[in-house]
Short mmCIF file of C-alpha atoms in Angstrom, two decimals:
data_model
loop_
_atom_site.label_atom_id
_atom_site.label_comp_id
_atom_site.label_asym_id
_atom_site.label_seq_id
_atom_site.Cartn_x
_atom_site.Cartn_y
_atom_site.Cartn_z
CA UNK A 113 -22.25 -2.64 13.35
CA UNK A 114 -19.79 -5.43 13.87
CA UNK A 115 -17.13 -5.55 11.17
CA UNK A 116 -16.39 -8.78 9.42
CA UNK A 117 -12.80 -9.41 8.53
CA UNK A 118 -11.78 -10.08 4.98
CA UNK A 119 -11.43 -13.78 4.30
CA UNK A 120 -8.06 -13.76 2.63
CA UNK A 121 -7.19 -16.54 0.22
CA UNK A 122 -4.44 -18.75 1.54
CA UNK A 123 -1.68 -20.66 -0.16
CA UNK A 124 0.34 -23.26 1.68
CA UNK A 125 3.48 -24.70 0.08
CA UNK A 126 6.54 -26.70 0.99
CA UNK A 127 9.96 -25.10 1.07
CA UNK A 128 11.54 -25.34 -2.37
CA UNK A 129 8.24 -25.45 -4.25
CA UNK A 130 7.23 -22.75 -6.70
CA UNK A 131 4.34 -20.53 -5.62
CA UNK A 132 1.79 -18.74 -7.78
CA UNK A 133 -0.37 -15.99 -6.34
CA UNK A 134 -3.18 -14.62 -8.43
CA UNK A 135 -4.94 -11.30 -8.52
CA UNK A 136 -7.87 -9.92 -10.50
CA UNK A 137 -7.73 -6.17 -10.94
CA UNK A 138 -10.69 -3.93 -11.47
CA UNK A 139 -9.84 -1.01 -13.71
CA UNK A 140 -9.18 -1.61 -17.39
CA UNK A 141 -7.55 1.86 -17.54
CA UNK A 142 -4.85 0.87 -15.05
CA UNK A 143 -1.47 0.66 -16.64
CA UNK A 144 0.88 0.15 -13.74
CA UNK A 145 0.82 -2.74 -11.30
CA UNK A 146 2.82 -3.64 -8.23
CA UNK A 147 3.17 -6.64 -5.97
CA UNK A 148 3.84 -6.00 -2.30
CA UNK A 149 4.75 -8.36 0.54
CA UNK A 150 3.65 -7.58 4.07
CA UNK A 151 5.04 -9.33 7.10
CA UNK A 152 3.44 -9.12 10.50
CA UNK A 153 4.01 -5.77 12.16
CA UNK A 154 5.55 -4.19 9.07
CA UNK A 155 4.45 -2.05 6.19
CA UNK A 156 4.10 -3.44 2.66
CA UNK A 157 7.43 -4.11 0.96
CA UNK A 158 7.84 -3.60 -2.80
CA UNK A 159 8.55 -6.84 -4.67
CA UNK A 160 8.16 -6.18 -8.37
CA UNK A 161 6.21 -3.97 -10.74
CA UNK A 162 5.03 -4.12 -14.33
CA UNK A 163 3.59 -1.66 -16.81
CA UNK A 164 0.77 -2.46 -19.17
CA UNK A 165 2.99 -2.47 -22.25
CA UNK A 166 4.56 -5.68 -20.92
CA UNK A 167 3.20 -9.18 -20.37
CA UNK A 168 5.96 -10.50 -18.17
CA UNK A 169 8.71 -9.18 -15.98
CA UNK A 170 11.28 -11.09 -14.00
CA UNK A 171 13.18 -10.26 -10.86
CA UNK A 172 15.24 -12.30 -8.47
CA UNK A 173 13.21 -15.49 -7.88
CA UNK A 174 10.00 -13.64 -8.79
CA UNK A 175 8.08 -13.23 -12.03
CA UNK A 176 4.99 -11.14 -12.64
CA UNK A 177 2.59 -11.97 -15.46
CA UNK A 178 -0.02 -9.56 -16.75
CA UNK A 179 -3.04 -10.56 -18.81
CA UNK A 180 -4.87 -7.38 -19.76
CA UNK A 181 -7.56 -9.24 -21.68
CA UNK A 182 -8.97 -10.78 -18.54
CA UNK A 183 -7.55 -8.21 -16.12
CA UNK A 184 -5.44 -10.74 -14.31
CA UNK A 185 -2.09 -10.46 -12.60
CA UNK A 186 0.00 -13.24 -11.11
CA UNK A 187 3.14 -13.45 -9.02
CA UNK A 188 5.36 -16.50 -9.31
CA UNK A 189 7.93 -17.18 -6.63
CA UNK A 190 10.57 -19.75 -7.45
CA UNK A 191 12.08 -22.05 -4.82
CA UNK A 192 9.88 -20.63 -2.08
CA UNK A 193 11.56 -20.21 1.29
CA UNK A 194 10.14 -19.93 4.84
CA UNK A 195 11.14 -16.27 4.79
CA UNK A 196 8.66 -15.75 1.96
CA UNK A 197 5.77 -16.42 4.35
CA UNK A 198 3.70 -13.24 4.43
CA UNK A 199 0.61 -11.59 3.00
CA UNK A 200 0.99 -10.64 -0.67
CA UNK A 201 -0.95 -7.77 -2.22
CA UNK A 202 -1.35 -6.71 -5.79
CA UNK A 203 -1.97 -3.03 -6.42
CA UNK A 204 -2.94 -1.03 -9.48
CA UNK A 205 -2.46 2.62 -10.34
CA UNK A 206 -5.48 3.66 -12.38
CA UNK A 207 -4.20 7.10 -13.31
CA UNK A 208 -0.64 6.44 -14.32
CA UNK A 209 -1.22 7.82 -17.81
CA UNK A 210 -3.31 10.84 -16.87
CA UNK A 211 -1.38 13.42 -18.88
CA UNK A 212 1.80 11.64 -17.90
CA UNK A 213 1.23 12.53 -14.28
CA UNK A 214 0.51 10.08 -11.53
CA UNK A 215 -1.89 11.12 -8.83
CA UNK A 216 -0.49 8.80 -6.27
CA UNK A 217 -3.39 6.45 -5.73
CA UNK A 218 -2.92 2.72 -5.52
CA UNK A 219 -5.89 0.40 -5.34
CA UNK A 220 -4.99 -2.75 -3.43
CA UNK A 221 -6.37 -6.23 -3.73
CA UNK A 222 -7.50 -8.04 -0.61
CA UNK A 223 -4.26 -10.00 -0.25
CA UNK A 224 -3.21 -13.64 -0.17
CA UNK A 225 -1.63 -15.34 2.82
CA UNK A 226 1.36 -17.43 1.80
CA UNK A 227 2.63 -20.00 4.29
CA UNK A 228 5.83 -21.89 3.54
CA UNK A 229 6.47 -25.06 5.50
CA UNK A 230 10.08 -26.16 6.09
CA UNK B 1129 19.60 5.40 2.91
CA UNK B 1130 16.91 5.92 5.53
CA UNK B 1131 13.46 4.56 4.78
CA UNK B 1132 10.07 6.08 5.40
CA UNK B 1133 9.72 6.96 9.08
CA UNK B 1134 6.37 7.13 10.82
CA UNK B 1135 5.80 8.36 14.33
CA UNK B 1136 4.50 7.34 16.72
CA UNK B 1137 4.43 3.56 16.17
CA UNK B 1138 1.56 3.03 18.57
CA UNK B 1139 -1.15 5.30 19.84
CA UNK B 1140 -4.18 4.88 22.08
CA UNK B 1141 -6.82 7.57 22.00
CA UNK B 1142 -10.29 8.06 23.43
CA UNK B 1143 -13.36 8.41 21.25
CA UNK B 1144 -13.98 12.05 20.43
CA UNK B 1145 -10.34 13.09 20.65
CA UNK B 1146 -8.18 14.08 17.72
CA UNK B 1147 -4.84 12.68 16.64
CA UNK B 1148 -1.94 13.73 14.44
CA UNK B 1149 0.34 11.22 12.77
CA UNK B 1150 3.68 12.09 11.22
CA UNK B 1151 5.56 10.75 8.21
CA UNK B 1152 9.08 11.54 7.05
CA UNK B 1153 9.59 10.34 3.46
CA UNK B 1154 12.78 9.06 1.90
CA UNK B 1155 15.10 11.95 1.18
CA UNK B 1156 14.35 13.44 -2.23
CA UNK B 1157 10.88 11.93 -2.46
CA UNK B 1158 8.20 14.51 -3.15
CA UNK B 1159 5.07 12.36 -3.22
CA UNK B 1160 3.58 11.11 0.03
CA UNK B 1161 0.47 8.97 0.27
CA UNK B 1162 -1.49 7.77 3.25
CA UNK B 1163 -3.40 4.53 3.59
CA UNK B 1164 -5.64 3.00 6.22
CA UNK B 1165 -5.39 -0.73 6.80
CA UNK B 1166 -8.06 -2.66 8.70
CA UNK B 1167 -8.99 -6.35 8.84
CA UNK B 1168 -12.42 -5.54 7.48
CA UNK B 1169 -11.59 -3.22 4.60
CA UNK B 1170 -7.97 -3.99 3.77
CA UNK B 1171 -5.74 -1.21 2.47
CA UNK B 1172 -7.62 1.93 1.52
CA UNK B 1173 -6.23 5.12 0.03
CA UNK B 1174 -6.68 8.27 2.10
CA UNK B 1175 -4.87 11.02 0.18
CA UNK B 1176 -1.70 11.92 -1.66
CA UNK B 1177 0.45 15.02 -1.50
CA UNK B 1178 3.03 16.25 -3.95
CA UNK B 1179 5.08 19.39 -3.36
CA UNK B 1180 2.73 20.52 -0.58
CA UNK B 1181 -0.40 20.11 -2.72
CA UNK B 1182 -3.06 17.46 -2.29
CA UNK B 1183 -3.39 15.79 -5.67
CA UNK B 1184 -5.85 13.04 -4.87
CA UNK B 1185 -8.20 12.09 -2.10
CA UNK B 1186 -9.92 8.84 -1.22
CA UNK B 1187 -13.46 8.29 0.02
CA UNK B 1188 -13.04 9.19 3.65
CA UNK B 1189 -15.03 11.72 5.68
CA UNK B 1190 -13.76 15.23 6.24
CA UNK B 1191 -12.55 14.26 9.71
CA UNK B 1192 -9.50 12.89 7.93
CA UNK B 1193 -7.14 15.56 6.72
CA UNK B 1194 -3.50 15.94 5.89
CA UNK B 1195 -0.80 18.31 4.86
CA UNK B 1196 2.70 18.33 3.51
CA UNK B 1197 5.50 20.66 4.44
CA UNK B 1198 8.17 22.20 2.25
CA UNK B 1199 10.64 19.49 3.28
CA UNK B 1200 8.11 16.85 2.07
CA UNK B 1201 7.34 15.65 5.57
CA UNK B 1202 3.65 14.98 5.95
CA UNK B 1203 1.11 14.81 8.72
CA UNK B 1204 -2.37 13.42 8.82
CA UNK B 1205 -5.00 14.41 11.32
CA UNK B 1206 -8.14 12.64 12.40
CA UNK B 1207 -10.62 14.68 14.40
CA UNK B 1208 -13.50 13.46 16.54
CA UNK B 1209 -12.18 9.92 16.67
CA UNK B 1210 -14.58 7.01 16.35
CA UNK B 1211 -14.06 3.41 17.37
CA UNK B 1212 -14.00 2.46 13.70
CA UNK B 1213 -10.93 4.61 13.13
CA UNK B 1214 -8.83 2.00 14.90
CA UNK B 1215 -6.43 0.84 12.22
CA UNK B 1216 -2.88 0.71 10.98
CA UNK B 1217 -2.12 3.98 9.19
CA UNK B 1218 0.55 3.65 6.56
CA UNK B 1219 2.52 6.33 4.85
CA UNK B 1220 4.33 5.77 1.55
CA UNK B 1221 6.69 7.93 -0.44
CA UNK B 1222 7.88 8.10 -4.02
CA UNK B 1223 9.86 10.55 -6.11
CA UNK B 1224 7.00 11.27 -8.50
CA UNK B 1225 4.00 9.22 -7.47
CA UNK B 1226 2.41 5.81 -7.47
CA UNK B 1227 3.57 4.77 -10.92
CA UNK B 1228 7.18 4.86 -9.81
CA UNK B 1229 6.54 2.52 -6.92
CA UNK B 1230 5.83 3.51 -3.37
CA UNK B 1231 8.02 2.69 -0.38
CA UNK B 1232 5.98 2.21 2.74
CA UNK B 1233 6.78 2.96 6.34
CA UNK B 1234 6.00 0.54 9.16
CA UNK B 1235 2.85 2.40 10.07
CA UNK B 1236 1.21 3.86 13.13
CA UNK B 1237 -1.12 1.52 14.98
CA UNK B 1238 -4.01 3.65 16.27
CA UNK B 1239 -6.41 2.21 18.81
CA UNK B 1240 -9.52 4.19 19.72
CA UNK B 1241 -11.17 3.22 23.01
#
């Protein structure tokens, strides 16, 4: 049958504003989370990660917050720039603690389109 | 340091044919995963290889297969192509696996006609 595209959430901000992108994850056993940025024609690019023993982690202009109680992840981008315009994905690794061995699977969220206006 | 290299970048195949995609991971990386990305389903996990062994497999039919060589390079094969196999196929590599962060290649855009 005819496929229906995912209706990705969109976030539109002005250059210099702070952006917050949210993600609800599915597996309460997941203990490793990553945010990726994907620009048109490119593969996903690693932004920042966080493990479940942390609530917050900061990078350059980016902060990830993890709320395990409600299975929620957010990415904050400070002083958003036009070059930040892209699709942002959260991903979880549900088997990171399986005997200390990862089995390489990431489960991705549907993505959020961020548009930054100059 | 070279990134993850996928070849070819673009491919057009006819329904019923088979196709092989190649992925060269970052030097020293032993884990290679493959993902399918479509507008309808988003990013979906296909399989993961570590030191030539498949450690995990996603929910795809048996027409999708892969392998990893001793130098960690990986290939995936899709047999009896269907129109719905048209997608961006992404390869990602990591030293140990997903919980150390994957670096993705730019993908192979497969179009089945």
